[in-house]
CSV table of C-alpha atoms in Angstrom, one decimal:
chain,number,residue,atom,x,y,z
A,1,MET,CA,0.0,0.0,0.0
A,2,LEU,CA,1.4,3.4,-1.1
A,3,PRO,CA,1.6,6.1,1.5
A,4,SER,CA,-0.9,8.9,1.1
A,5,PRO,CA,0.1,12.3,-0.3
A,6,ASN,CA,-0.4,13.8,3.1
A,7,ALA,CA,1.9,11.3,4.7
A,8,GLN,CA,4.6,11.9,2.0
A,9,GLU,CA,4.3,15.6,2.5
A,10,SER,CA,4.6,15.2,6.3
A,11,LYS,CA,7.7,13.1,5.8
A,12,ARG,CA,9.3,15.7,3.5
A,13,GLU,CA,8.5,18.4,6.0
A,14,SER,CA,10.0,16.3,8.8
A,15,LEU,CA,13.2,15.7,6.8
A,16,GLN,CA,13.4,19.4,5.9
A,17,ALA,CA,13.0,20.4,9.6
A,18,ARG,CA,15.8,17.9,10.6
A,19,ILE,CA,18.1,19.3,7.8
A,20,GLU,CA,17.4,22.9,8.9
A,21,HIS,CA,18.1,22.0,12.6
A,22,ALA,CA,21.3,20.1,11.8
A,23,VAL,CA,22.6,22.9,9.5
A,24,GLY,CA,21.7,25.5,12.1
A,25,ARG,CA,23.8,23.6,14.7
A,26,LEU,CA,26.6,23.3,12.1
A,27,LYS,CA,26.6,27.1,11.7
A,28,SER,CA,26.8,27.6,15.5
A,29,LEU,CA,30.3,28.4,16.8
A,30,ARG,CA,29.4,26.6,20.0
A,31,ASP,CA,27.7,23.4,18.5
A,32,GLY,CA,29.5,23.2,15.1
A,33,ASP,CA,31.2,19.8,15.8
A,34,THR,CA,28.0,18.3,17.1
A,35,GLY,CA,26.1,19.7,14.1
A,36,LEU,CA,28.6,18.1,11.8
A,37,LEU,CA,27.7,14.7,13.2
A,38,GLU,CA,24.0,15.4,12.8
A,39,VAL,CA,24.4,16.6,9.2
A,40,VAL,CA,26.4,13.5,8.2
A,41,ASP,CA,23.7,11.3,9.7
A,42,LEU,CA,21.2,12.7,7.3
A,43,GLY,CA,23.2,11.4,4.3
A,44,PRO,CA,22.8,12.6,0.7
A,45,ASP,CA,19.6,14.4,1.5
A,46,VAL,CA,21.6,17.2,3.1
A,47,VAL,CA,23.9,17.8,0.2
A,48,PRO,CA,21.9,20.7,-1.4
A,49,ALA,CA,22.0,22.6,1.9
A,50,LEU,CA,25.7,22.0,2.4
A,51,ARG,CA,26.4,23.1,-1.2
A,52,ARG,CA,24.7,26.4,-0.6
A,53,LEU,CA,26.6,26.9,2.6
A,54,LEU,CA,30.0,26.0,1.0
A,55,PHE,CA,29.5,28.3,-2.0
A,56,GLU,CA,28.1,31.3,0.1
A,57,PRO,CA,30.7,34.1,0.2
A,58,GLU,CA,31.8,35.3,3.7
A,59,PRO,CA,33.2,38.9,3.5
A,60,SER,CA,34.1,38.8,7.2
A,61,GLY,CA,36.8,36.2,6.5
A,62,LEU,CA,35.3,33.7,9.0
A,63,HIS,CA,35.8,30.2,7.6
A,64,GLN,CA,34.9,27.7,10.3
A,65,VAL,CA,31.4,26.9,9.1
A,66,ARG,CA,32.2,26.6,5.5
A,67,SER,CA,35.2,24.4,6.3
A,68,LEU,CA,32.9,22.1,8.3
A,69,ALA,CA,30.5,22.0,5.3
A,70,ALA,CA,33.4,20.8,3.1
A,71,GLU,CA,34.2,18.1,5.7
A,72,ALA,CA,30.6,17.0,5.8
A,73,LEU,CA,30.3,16.9,2.0
A,74,ALA,CA,33.2,14.5,1.9
A,75,ALA,CA,31.7,12.4,4.7
A,76,VAL,CA,28.5,11.9,2.7
A,77,GLY,CA,30.4,11.2,-0.5
A,78,ALA,CA,29.6,14.4,-2.3
A,79,PHE,CA,33.0,14.7,-3.9
A,80,ASP,CA,31.5,16.2,-7.1
A,81,VAL,CA,30.3,19.2,-5.1
A,82,LEU,CA,33.8,19.7,-3.7
A,83,ALA,CA,35.3,19.5,-7.2
A,84,ASP,CA,32.8,22.1,-8.5
A,85,PHE,CA,33.7,24.4,-5.6
A,86,LEU,CA,37.4,24.1,-6.2
A,87,VAL,CA,37.3,24.7,-9.9
A,88,SER,CA,35.0,27.7,-9.6
A,89,ARG,CA,37.0,29.8,-7.2
A,90,GLU,CA,38.1,33.2,-8.5
A,91,PRO,CA,40.7,35.5,-7.0
A,92,ILE,CA,39.4,37.9,-4.3
A,93,ALA,CA,40.7,41.4,-3.9
A,94,ASP,CA,39.8,42.0,-0.3
A,95,PRO,CA,42.6,40.6,1.8
A,96,VAL,CA,40.4,39.6,4.8
A,97,GLU,CA,37.9,37.8,2.6
A,98,ARG,CA,40.7,36.3,0.6
A,99,LEU,CA,42.3,34.8,3.6
A,100,GLY,CA,39.1,33.1,4.8
A,101,GLU,CA,38.4,31.9,1.3
A,102,GLU,CA,41.8,30.3,1.0
A,103,VAL,CA,41.3,28.4,4.3
A,104,VAL,CA,38.0,27.0,2.9
A,105,ILE,CA,39.6,26.1,-0.3
A,106,GLY,CA,42.3,24.3,1.7
A,107,ALA,CA,39.6,22.4,3.7
A,108,ALA,CA,37.8,21.4,0.5
A,109,ALA,CA,41.1,20.2,-1.0
A,110,ARG,CA,42.0,18.1,2.1
A,111,ALA,CA,38.4,16.7,2.1
A,112,ILE,CA,38.3,15.7,-1.6
A,113,ALA,CA,41.8,14.1,-1.2
A,114,ARG,CA,40.1,11.3,0.8
A,115,LEU,CA,38.9,10.0,-2.6
A,116,ARG,CA,42.0,8.3,-3.9
A,117,GLU,CA,41.1,8.6,-7.6
A,118,GLU,CA,43.3,9.8,-10.5
A,119,TRP,CA,40.9,12.7,-11.4
A,120,VAL,CA,41.2,14.0,-7.9
A,121,TYR,CA,45.0,13.9,-8.0
A,122,ARG,CA,45.0,15.7,-11.4
A,123,LEU,CA,42.6,18.4,-10.1
A,124,LEU,CA,44.7,19.0,-7.0
A,125,SER,CA,47.9,19.1,-9.2
A,126,VAL,CA,46.4,21.9,-11.3
A,127,LEU,CA,45.2,23.8,-8.3
A,128,ALA,CA,48.6,23.5,-6.5
A,129,THR,CA,50.4,24.7,-9.7
A,130,HIS,CA,48.2,27.9,-9.9
A,131,ARG,CA,47.3,28.6,-6.3
A,132,CYS,CA,49.8,27.8,-3.6
A,133,ILE,CA,47.5,27.2,-0.6
A,134,THR,CA,48.5,25.1,2.4
A,135,GLY,CA,45.5,22.8,2.3
A,136,VAL,CA,45.8,22.2,-1.4
A,137,LEU,CA,49.4,21.2,-1.0
A,138,ALA,CA,48.5,19.0,1.9
A,139,GLY,CA,45.8,17.3,-0.1
A,140,LEU,CA,48.1,16.7,-3.0
A,141,GLY,CA,50.9,15.6,-0.8
A,142,SER,CA,48.7,12.9,0.8
A,143,PHE,CA,48.8,11.0,-2.5
A,144,HIS,CA,52.6,10.7,-2.1
A,145,ARG,CA,53.2,10.7,-5.9
A,146,LYS,CA,56.7,11.2,-7.2
A,147,ASP,CA,55.5,13.3,-10.2
A,148,SER,CA,54.2,16.0,-7.8
A,149,ILE,CA,57.7,16.6,-6.2
A,150,GLU,CA,58.4,19.6,-8.5
A,151,ILE,CA,55.3,21.3,-7.3
A,152,PHE,CA,56.5,21.1,-3.7
A,153,ILE,CA,60.0,22.3,-4.7
A,154,ARG,CA,58.5,25.4,-6.3
A,155,ALA,CA,56.4,26.0,-3.1
A,156,LEU,CA,59.6,26.3,-1.1
A,157,SER,CA,59.9,29.9,-2.4
A,158,GLU,CA,56.6,30.9,-0.8
A,159,ASP,CA,56.7,32.0,2.9
A,160,GLU,CA,53.0,31.0,3.6
A,161,VAL,CA,53.4,27.4,2.5
A,162,ARG,CA,57.1,26.6,3.0
A,163,LEU,CA,56.7,24.6,6.2
A,164,THR,CA,54.0,22.5,4.6
A,165,ALA,CA,56.1,21.9,1.4
A,166,GLU,CA,59.1,21.0,3.6
A,167,ALA,CA,57.1,18.5,5.6
A,168,ILE,CA,55.8,16.8,2.4
A,169,LEU,CA,59.2,16.7,0.8
A,170,ARG,CA,60.7,15.3,4.1
A,171,GLY,CA,58.1,12.5,3.8
A,172,PHE,CA,59.4,11.7,0.3
A,173,GLY,CA,62.9,11.2,1.8
A,174,ARG,CA,65.5,10.0,-0.7
A,175,THR,CA,63.0,10.0,-3.5
A,176,ALA,CA,63.1,13.8,-3.4
A,177,ARG,CA,66.9,14.0,-3.2
A,178,SER,CA,67.7,14.6,-6.9
A,179,ALA,CA,65.1,17.4,-7.2
A,180,LEU,CA,66.3,19.0,-4.0
A,181,ILE,CA,69.9,19.0,-5.2
A,182,ALA,CA,68.8,20.6,-8.5
A,183,ALA,CA,66.9,23.2,-6.6
A,184,ALA,CA,69.9,24.0,-4.4
A,185,LEU,CA,72.1,24.5,-7.4
A,186,ASP,CA,69.7,26.5,-9.5
A,187,ARG,CA,70.6,30.2,-9.3
A,188,GLY,CA,67.8,31.3,-11.6
A,189,ASN,CA,68.3,33.8,-14.4
A,190,ALA,CA,72.0,34.6,-14.7
A,191,ASP,CA,71.2,38.0,-16.2
A,192,ARG,CA,69.4,39.2,-13.0
A,193,SER,CA,70.2,39.2,-9.4
A,194,GLU,CA,68.7,36.4,-7.4
A,195,SER,CA,65.4,37.2,-5.7
A,196,GLU,CA,64.9,36.7,-2.0
A,197,SER,CA,62.2,34.2,-2.6
A,198,HIS,CA,64.5,32.2,-4.9
A,199,LEU,CA,67.2,32.2,-2.3
A,200,ARG,CA,64.8,31.0,0.3
A,201,LYS,CA,63.9,28.1,-1.9
A,202,ARG,CA,67.6,27.1,-2.3
A,203,ARG,CA,68.3,27.5,1.5
A,204,SER,CA,65.3,25.3,2.2
A,205,ALA,CA,66.3,22.7,-0.3
A,206,LEU,CA,69.8,22.5,1.3
A,207,GLY,CA,68.4,22.3,4.8
A,208,LEU,CA,66.2,19.4,3.7
A,209,LEU,CA,69.2,17.6,2.1
A,210,LEU,CA,71.0,17.9,5.4
A,211,GLU,CA,68.1,16.1,7.1
A,212,ILE,CA,67.5,13.5,4.4
A,213,GLY,CA,71.2,12.9,3.7
A,214,ILE,CA,73.2,12.5,0.5
A,215,PRO,CA,75.5,9.9,-0.9
A,216,PRO,CA,79.2,10.9,-0.5
A,217,LYS,CA,79.7,11.3,-4.2
A,218,LYS,CA,77.0,14.0,-4.4
A,219,TRP,CA,79.2,16.2,-2.2
A,220,LEU,CA,81.3,17.1,-5.2
A,221,VAL,CA,78.2,18.5,-6.9
A,222,LEU,CA,77.4,20.7,-3.8
A,223,ARG,CA,81.0,21.7,-3.0
A,224,PRO,CA,80.9,24.9,-5.2
A,225,LEU,CA,78.1,26.3,-3.0
A,226,MET,CA,80.7,27.0,-0.2
A,227,GLU,CA,81.6,30.0,-2.3
A,228,ASP,CA,78.0,31.1,-2.9
A,229,SER,CA,77.3,34.8,-2.4
A,230,ASP,CA,74.5,34.0,0.0
A,231,ARG,CA,75.9,33.6,3.5
A,232,GLN,CA,73.3,31.0,4.6
A,233,ILE,CA,73.8,28.8,1.5
A,234,ALA,CA,77.6,29.0,1.9
A,235,PHE,CA,77.3,28.0,5.6
A,236,LEU,CA,75.0,25.1,4.8
A,237,ALA,CA,77.5,23.9,2.2
A,238,CYS,CA,80.3,24.1,4.8
A,239,ARG,CA,78.2,21.8,6.9
A,240,PHE,CA,78.1,19.2,4.1
A,241,CYS,CA,81.9,19.7,3.8
A,242,PHE,CA,82.4,18.8,7.4
A,243,GLU,CA,80.7,15.5,6.8
A,244,PHE,CA,82.1,14.6,3.4
A,245,GLY,CA,85.0,16.8,2.5
A,246,SER,CA,88.6,15.9,2.1
A,247,ALA,CA,91.3,17.5,4.2
A,248,GLN,CA,91.8,20.1,1.5
A,249,ASP,CA,88.1,20.7,1.4
A,250,LEU,CA,88.0,21.2,5.2
A,251,ALA,CA,90.8,23.7,5.0
A,252,ARG,CA,88.9,25.6,2.3
A,253,SER,CA,85.8,25.4,4.4
A,254,ALA,CA,87.5,26.8,7.5
A,255,ARG,CA,88.7,29.8,5.4
A,256,ARG,CA,85.3,30.4,4.1
A,257,LEU,CA,83.7,30.3,7.5
A,258,ILE,CA,86.2,32.9,8.8
A,259,ASP,CA,85.1,35.1,5.9
A,260,LEU,CA,81.4,34.5,6.7
A,261,ARG,CA,82.0,35.4,10.4
A,262,THR,CA,82.7,39.0,9.3
A,263,GLY,CA,79.5,40.9,9.5
A,264,ALA,CA,77.5,38.0,11.0
A,265,ASP,CA,75.1,38.5,13.8
A,266,TRP,CA,75.7,36.9,17.2
A,267,LEU,CA,73.6,33.8,16.4
A,268,GLU,CA,75.3,33.2,13.1
A,269,ARG,CA,78.7,33.7,14.7
A,270,GLU,CA,77.9,31.1,17.3
A,271,ARG,CA,76.9,28.6,14.6
A,272,ILE,CA,80.0,29.4,12.6
A,273,ASP,CA,82.3,29.1,15.6
A,274,ASP,CA,80.8,25.7,16.5
A,275,LEU,CA,81.4,24.4,13.0
A,276,LEU,CA,84.9,25.9,12.9
A,277,LYS,CA,85.7,24.2,16.3
A,278,ALA,CA,84.4,20.9,14.9
A,279,ILE,CA,86.5,21.2,11.7
A,280,ARG,CA,89.6,22.1,13.6
A,281,SER,CA,89.1,19.2,16.0
A,282,ALA,CA,88.6,16.8,13.1
A,283,THR,CA,91.7,18.0,11.2
A,284,SER,CA,93.9,18.1,14.3
A,285,SER,CA,93.0,14.5,15.1
A,286,ASP,CA,94.0,13.4,11.6
């Protein structure tokens, strides 16, 4: 026996009331987490309401509610809605609104990355190439695909996402080593002075190589960096020299460190002095 039209209408009204109540709790700063559970319990029926919430601009820059909406959409399997959101984002001029929007984009990127499908990986790769946002990099990095390493290398030049890019590259370990060595050696356009952002990328790449480690034969490739015009890069190269250099290399490194000490601040001098002490101890014992 089919339900009567009145019963069907009553059921729809009841469902709509539950959706409105759950979404209302989701939008509450106090009950948002509880609202998330209630929303997810409603399943696909709640997708239209969540879509409206996710796509609704927020000029104040507040992002918590829309980020929860992105998480809920992933939990109910509405990955197509998240994809629509990510590909439809346009640059925002207002800095406050832009900051909030980027957090939401990051939340949506992390959420959609739960779906381990090729089209999701490709989508995040394109987004990460054109919009360097922490959450987008994190979502892409969760795939741990070797062909994305260059994207994270480029992100090392961006202050806002460098720590995230470093963490992801650190996770790749030795797989990222060749790309990091190439980044450390790349001085950019020889016809122009090196930009600060490019220098930061090279410093970061060298620092990661110190953590990951290099084969001894790769030291010969990095050895010229001891004479780099950037003080930090030269110092990092001297650290590699201490580990892999010959006696002649160590003597050259000591001279370079003495040069670097001139004009260094107290913290840099302390680090230089510690390395000089270690080099002198190693050479005297030989």
